[in-house]
Tab-separated table of C-alpha atoms in Angstrom:
chain	number	residue	atom	x	y	z
A	1	UNK	CA	-117.923	75.488	33.558
A	2	UNK	CA	-120.298	74.560	30.738
A	3	UNK	CA	-122.659	71.652	31.326
A	4	UNK	CA	-121.777	68.747	29.055
A	5	UNK	CA	-124.228	65.923	28.401
A	6	UNK	CA	-121.429	63.359	28.381
A	7	UNK	CA	-119.932	64.380	31.761
A	8	UNK	CA	-120.976	62.956	35.140
A	9	UNK	CA	-119.546	64.476	38.313
A	10	UNK	CA	-120.378	62.387	41.362
A	11	UNK	CA	-121.892	63.890	44.474
A	12	UNK	CA	-121.640	61.089	47.023
A	13	UNK	CA	-120.653	61.508	50.688
A	14	UNK	CA	-118.561	58.313	50.752
A	15	UNK	CA	-116.534	59.449	47.758
A	16	UNK	CA	-116.119	62.941	49.223
A	17	UNK	CA	-114.893	61.453	52.507
A	18	UNK	CA	-112.309	59.267	50.791
A	19	UNK	CA	-111.127	62.082	48.494
A	20	UNK	CA	-110.566	64.317	51.540
A	21	UNK	CA	-108.189	61.732	53.026
A	22	UNK	CA	-106.591	61.197	49.615
A	23	UNK	CA	-105.721	64.899	49.370
A	24	UNK	CA	-104.011	65.049	52.765
A	25	UNK	CA	-100.233	65.345	52.316
A	26	UNK	CA	-99.772	63.143	55.402
A	27	UNK	CA	-101.647	60.195	53.879
A	28	UNK	CA	-99.080	57.449	53.318
A	29	UNK	CA	-98.508	55.396	50.181
A	30	UNK	CA	-100.354	52.269	51.376
A	31	UNK	CA	-103.471	54.157	52.431
A	32	UNK	CA	-103.326	56.357	49.329
A	33	UNK	CA	-103.266	53.291	47.075
A	34	UNK	CA	-106.146	51.669	48.968
A	35	UNK	CA	-108.234	54.840	48.749
A	36	UNK	CA	-107.676	55.139	44.996
A	37	UNK	CA	-108.926	51.556	44.582
A	38	UNK	CA	-111.942	52.132	46.845
A	39	UNK	CA	-112.972	55.343	45.083
A	40	UNK	CA	-112.568	53.624	41.711
A	41	UNK	CA	-114.834	50.771	42.815
A	42	UNK	CA	-117.544	53.201	43.908
A	43	UNK	CA	-117.261	55.080	40.623
A	44	UNK	CA	-117.316	51.862	38.575
A	45	UNK	CA	-120.531	50.754	40.265
A	46	UNK	CA	-122.251	53.969	39.146
A	47	UNK	CA	-120.581	54.189	35.735
A	48	UNK	CA	-121.694	50.794	34.433
A	49	UNK	CA	-125.438	50.870	34.892
A	50	UNK	CA	-125.571	50.209	31.145
A	51	UNK	CA	-123.236	47.199	31.188
A	52	UNK	CA	-124.315	44.545	28.654
A	53	UNK	CA	-126.417	41.794	30.260
A	54	UNK	CA	-127.995	38.503	29.302
A	55	UNK	CA	-130.754	36.263	30.652
A	56	UNK	CA	-129.755	32.914	32.132
A	57	UNK	CA	-131.585	30.085	33.877
A	58	UNK	CA	-130.426	29.377	37.434
A	59	UNK	CA	-131.437	26.390	39.536
A	60	UNK	CA	-131.986	27.363	43.154
A	61	UNK	CA	-132.514	24.750	45.924
A	62	UNK	CA	-136.266	25.173	45.300
A	63	UNK	CA	-136.823	25.842	41.583
A	64	UNK	CA	-135.407	27.048	38.292
A	65	UNK	CA	-135.599	30.809	37.702
A	66	UNK	CA	-134.602	33.278	34.999
A	67	UNK	CA	-131.905	35.720	36.137
A	68	UNK	CA	-129.818	38.571	34.708
A	69	UNK	CA	-126.027	38.343	34.413
A	70	UNK	CA	-123.329	40.546	32.917
A	71	UNK	CA	-122.124	39.449	29.491
A	72	UNK	CA	-118.699	37.858	29.957
A	73	UNK	CA	-115.677	39.560	28.392
A	74	UNK	CA	-117.655	42.684	27.480
A	75	UNK	CA	-115.369	45.069	29.409
A	76	UNK	CA	-111.725	46.051	28.825
A	77	UNK	CA	-109.733	48.070	31.359
A	78	UNK	CA	-107.193	50.533	29.932
A	79	UNK	CA	-105.047	52.434	32.441
A	80	UNK	CA	-103.000	55.368	31.183
A	81	UNK	CA	-99.481	54.703	32.479
A	82	UNK	CA	-98.396	55.059	35.088
A	83	UNK	CA	-100.897	56.508	37.560
A	84	UNK	CA	-103.842	54.763	35.921
A	85	UNK	CA	-102.440	51.451	37.176
A	86	UNK	CA	-103.544	52.403	40.671
A	87	UNK	CA	-107.199	52.290	39.575
A	88	UNK	CA	-107.178	48.859	37.898
A	89	UNK	CA	-107.905	46.776	41.001
A	90	UNK	CA	-110.841	49.027	41.782
A	91	UNK	CA	-112.468	48.051	38.483
A	92	UNK	CA	-111.407	44.404	38.825
A	93	UNK	CA	-113.205	44.138	42.155
A	94	UNK	CA	-116.460	44.374	40.178
A	95	UNK	CA	-115.306	42.949	36.819
A	96	UNK	CA	-112.658	40.366	37.857
A	97	UNK	CA	-112.389	38.764	34.394
A	98	UNK	CA	-111.971	42.021	32.463
A	99	UNK	CA	-108.796	42.050	30.372
A	100	UNK	CA	-106.332	44.886	30.816
A	101	UNK	CA	-104.549	46.886	28.136
A	102	UNK	CA	-102.009	49.660	28.670
A	103	UNK	CA	-101.468	53.046	27.059
A	104	UNK	CA	-98.255	54.924	27.793
A	105	UNK	CA	-98.166	58.688	27.334
A	106	UNK	CA	-95.743	61.269	28.675
A	107	UNK	CA	-96.338	64.996	28.908
A	108	UNK	CA	-93.780	67.423	27.516
A	109	UNK	CA	-92.823	69.620	30.473
A	110	UNK	CA	-92.648	72.741	28.306
A	111	UNK	CA	-95.518	72.366	25.854
A	112	UNK	CA	-97.653	70.078	28.081
A	113	UNK	CA	-98.434	68.092	24.912
A	114	UNK	CA	-98.819	64.273	25.248
A	115	UNK	CA	-96.578	61.813	23.399
A	116	UNK	CA	-97.273	58.081	23.018
A	117	UNK	CA	-94.523	55.652	23.996
A	118	UNK	CA	-96.437	52.393	24.589
A	119	UNK	CA	-99.704	50.746	23.561
A	120	UNK	CA	-100.775	47.147	24.200
A	121	UNK	CA	-104.479	46.329	23.973
A	122	UNK	CA	-106.496	43.128	24.532
A	123	UNK	CA	-107.510	41.090	21.513
A	124	UNK	CA	-111.018	41.896	20.320
A	125	UNK	CA	-111.140	45.256	22.095
A	126	UNK	CA	-113.092	46.773	19.216
A	127	UNK	CA	-116.171	44.831	20.386
A	128	UNK	CA	-115.767	45.680	24.085
A	129	UNK	CA	-116.584	48.691	26.248
A	130	UNK	CA	-113.208	50.228	27.107
A	131	UNK	CA	-112.893	51.987	30.450
A	132	UNK	CA	-109.952	54.380	30.287
A	133	UNK	CA	-108.405	55.122	33.686
A	134	UNK	CA	-106.485	58.267	34.644
A	135	UNK	CA	-106.778	59.525	38.242
A	136	UNK	CA	-105.931	63.141	37.357
A	137	UNK	CA	-107.662	64.895	34.447
A	138	UNK	CA	-105.582	68.085	34.253
A	139	UNK	CA	-105.153	69.669	30.817
A	140	UNK	CA	-107.004	66.743	29.247
A	141	UNK	CA	-104.315	66.346	26.600
A	142	UNK	CA	-103.230	62.845	27.575
A	143	UNK	CA	-106.761	61.530	28.032
A	144	UNK	CA	-107.881	62.998	24.714
A	145	UNK	CA	-104.857	61.508	22.941
A	146	UNK	CA	-105.515	58.102	24.541
A	147	UNK	CA	-109.147	58.206	23.422
A	148	UNK	CA	-108.065	59.040	19.873
A	149	UNK	CA	-105.622	56.136	19.978
A	150	UNK	CA	-108.392	53.733	21.084
A	151	UNK	CA	-110.722	54.994	18.372
A	152	UNK	CA	-107.988	54.455	15.773
A	153	UNK	CA	-107.776	50.850	17.010
A	154	UNK	CA	-111.462	50.387	16.284
A	155	UNK	CA	-112.906	50.830	19.772
A	156	UNK	CA	-116.453	52.161	19.473
A	157	UNK	CA	-117.611	52.508	23.091
A	158	UNK	CA	-115.279	54.304	25.507
A	159	UNK	CA	-115.709	55.559	29.056
A	160	UNK	CA	-113.166	57.786	30.823
A	161	UNK	CA	-112.877	57.655	34.604
A	162	UNK	CA	-110.861	60.191	36.636
A	163	UNK	CA	-110.824	60.845	40.366
A	164	UNK	CA	-109.832	64.536	40.284
A	165	UNK	CA	-110.472	66.846	37.321
A	166	UNK	CA	-109.869	70.470	36.438
A	167	UNK	CA	-112.489	72.354	34.411
A	168	UNK	CA	-109.904	72.796	31.640
A	169	UNK	CA	-109.424	69.036	31.335
A	170	UNK	CA	-113.131	68.292	31.196
A	171	UNK	CA	-113.653	70.957	28.555
A	172	UNK	CA	-110.820	69.596	26.394
A	173	UNK	CA	-112.018	65.982	26.424
A	174	UNK	CA	-115.770	66.653	26.337
A	175	UNK	CA	-115.374	68.988	23.363
A	176	UNK	CA	-112.994	66.742	21.407
A	177	UNK	CA	-114.909	63.529	22.167
A	178	UNK	CA	-118.606	64.224	22.757
A	179	UNK	CA	-119.349	60.526	22.199
A	180	UNK	CA	-117.231	59.454	25.208
A	181	UNK	CA	-118.811	59.227	28.649
A	182	UNK	CA	-116.669	61.027	31.242
A	183	UNK	CA	-116.958	60.155	34.940
A	184	UNK	CA	-115.278	62.313	37.589
A	185	UNK	CA	-115.490	61.955	41.361
A	186	UNK	CA	-114.441	65.541	42.139
A	187	UNK	CA	-114.225	68.756	40.132
A	188	UNK	CA	-111.426	71.038	41.355
A	189	UNK	CA	-110.907	74.768	40.888
A	190	UNK	CA	-108.310	75.213	38.144
A	191	UNK	CA	-104.818	74.468	36.854
A	192	UNK	CA	-101.727	76.341	38.014
A	193	UNK	CA	-99.061	77.718	35.658
A	194	UNK	CA	-97.362	74.305	35.568
A	195	UNK	CA	-100.498	72.408	34.585
A	196	UNK	CA	-101.154	70.910	38.028
A	197	UNK	CA	-104.674	70.734	39.454
A	198	UNK	CA	-105.561	73.023	42.383
A	199	UNK	CA	-106.215	72.161	45.168
A	200	UNK	CA	-105.459	68.686	43.781
A	201	UNK	CA	-103.479	66.062	45.634
A	202	UNK	CA	-99.988	66.368	44.193
A	203	UNK	CA	-98.551	63.857	41.728
A	204	UNK	CA	-100.814	60.779	41.868
A	205	UNK	CA	-98.156	58.491	40.367
A	206	UNK	CA	-95.527	59.514	42.912
A	207	UNK	CA	-97.942	59.061	45.802
A	208	UNK	CA	-99.120	55.681	44.518
A	209	UNK	CA	-95.679	54.212	43.970
A	210	UNK	CA	-93.511	56.073	46.468
A	211	UNK	CA	-91.402	57.914	43.885
A	212	UNK	CA	-90.564	61.579	43.424
């Protein structure tokens, strides 16, 4: 796969360990959901080294000192429905006051093309950094469409976070949106004829919510 300047693929033993358990077909819904949140938290920590900050004065028991804090309300969390919902708490563990919007897209089973059916975004999102969440970056069609939707709403700074990605998905999004930072915990081999990632982990939404 081509090296893209806007793509970061993590190489961390803790993430690899958790992804290995996540893949296992015998991992139950509760543990699967917890692992998705934990992996998301680890990825968020690394993905927001450039989070907006400000200087504040803090009074300790001994003296007053200048400290650095994150600018409040500078982050918006946007899960792509429905599987992206499983990643929200992972981001909230580090940014508990971040507002959450939702983008609903479904994939045509024959053409694999995404279609929008829902969009609700926080007020003032155009001035925030939007972190778009989708655990599986397969063809990249849905993620690319969601990014376009956010841009059309005036969002200027967008990050995409996915747990598992196929090379095809990364290529689609990185080529269409070179200004968007893409963060992936694990790069898999390829897509099968049905557009599913191999070796993958199955349908993330079904495993998160206990549906089939």
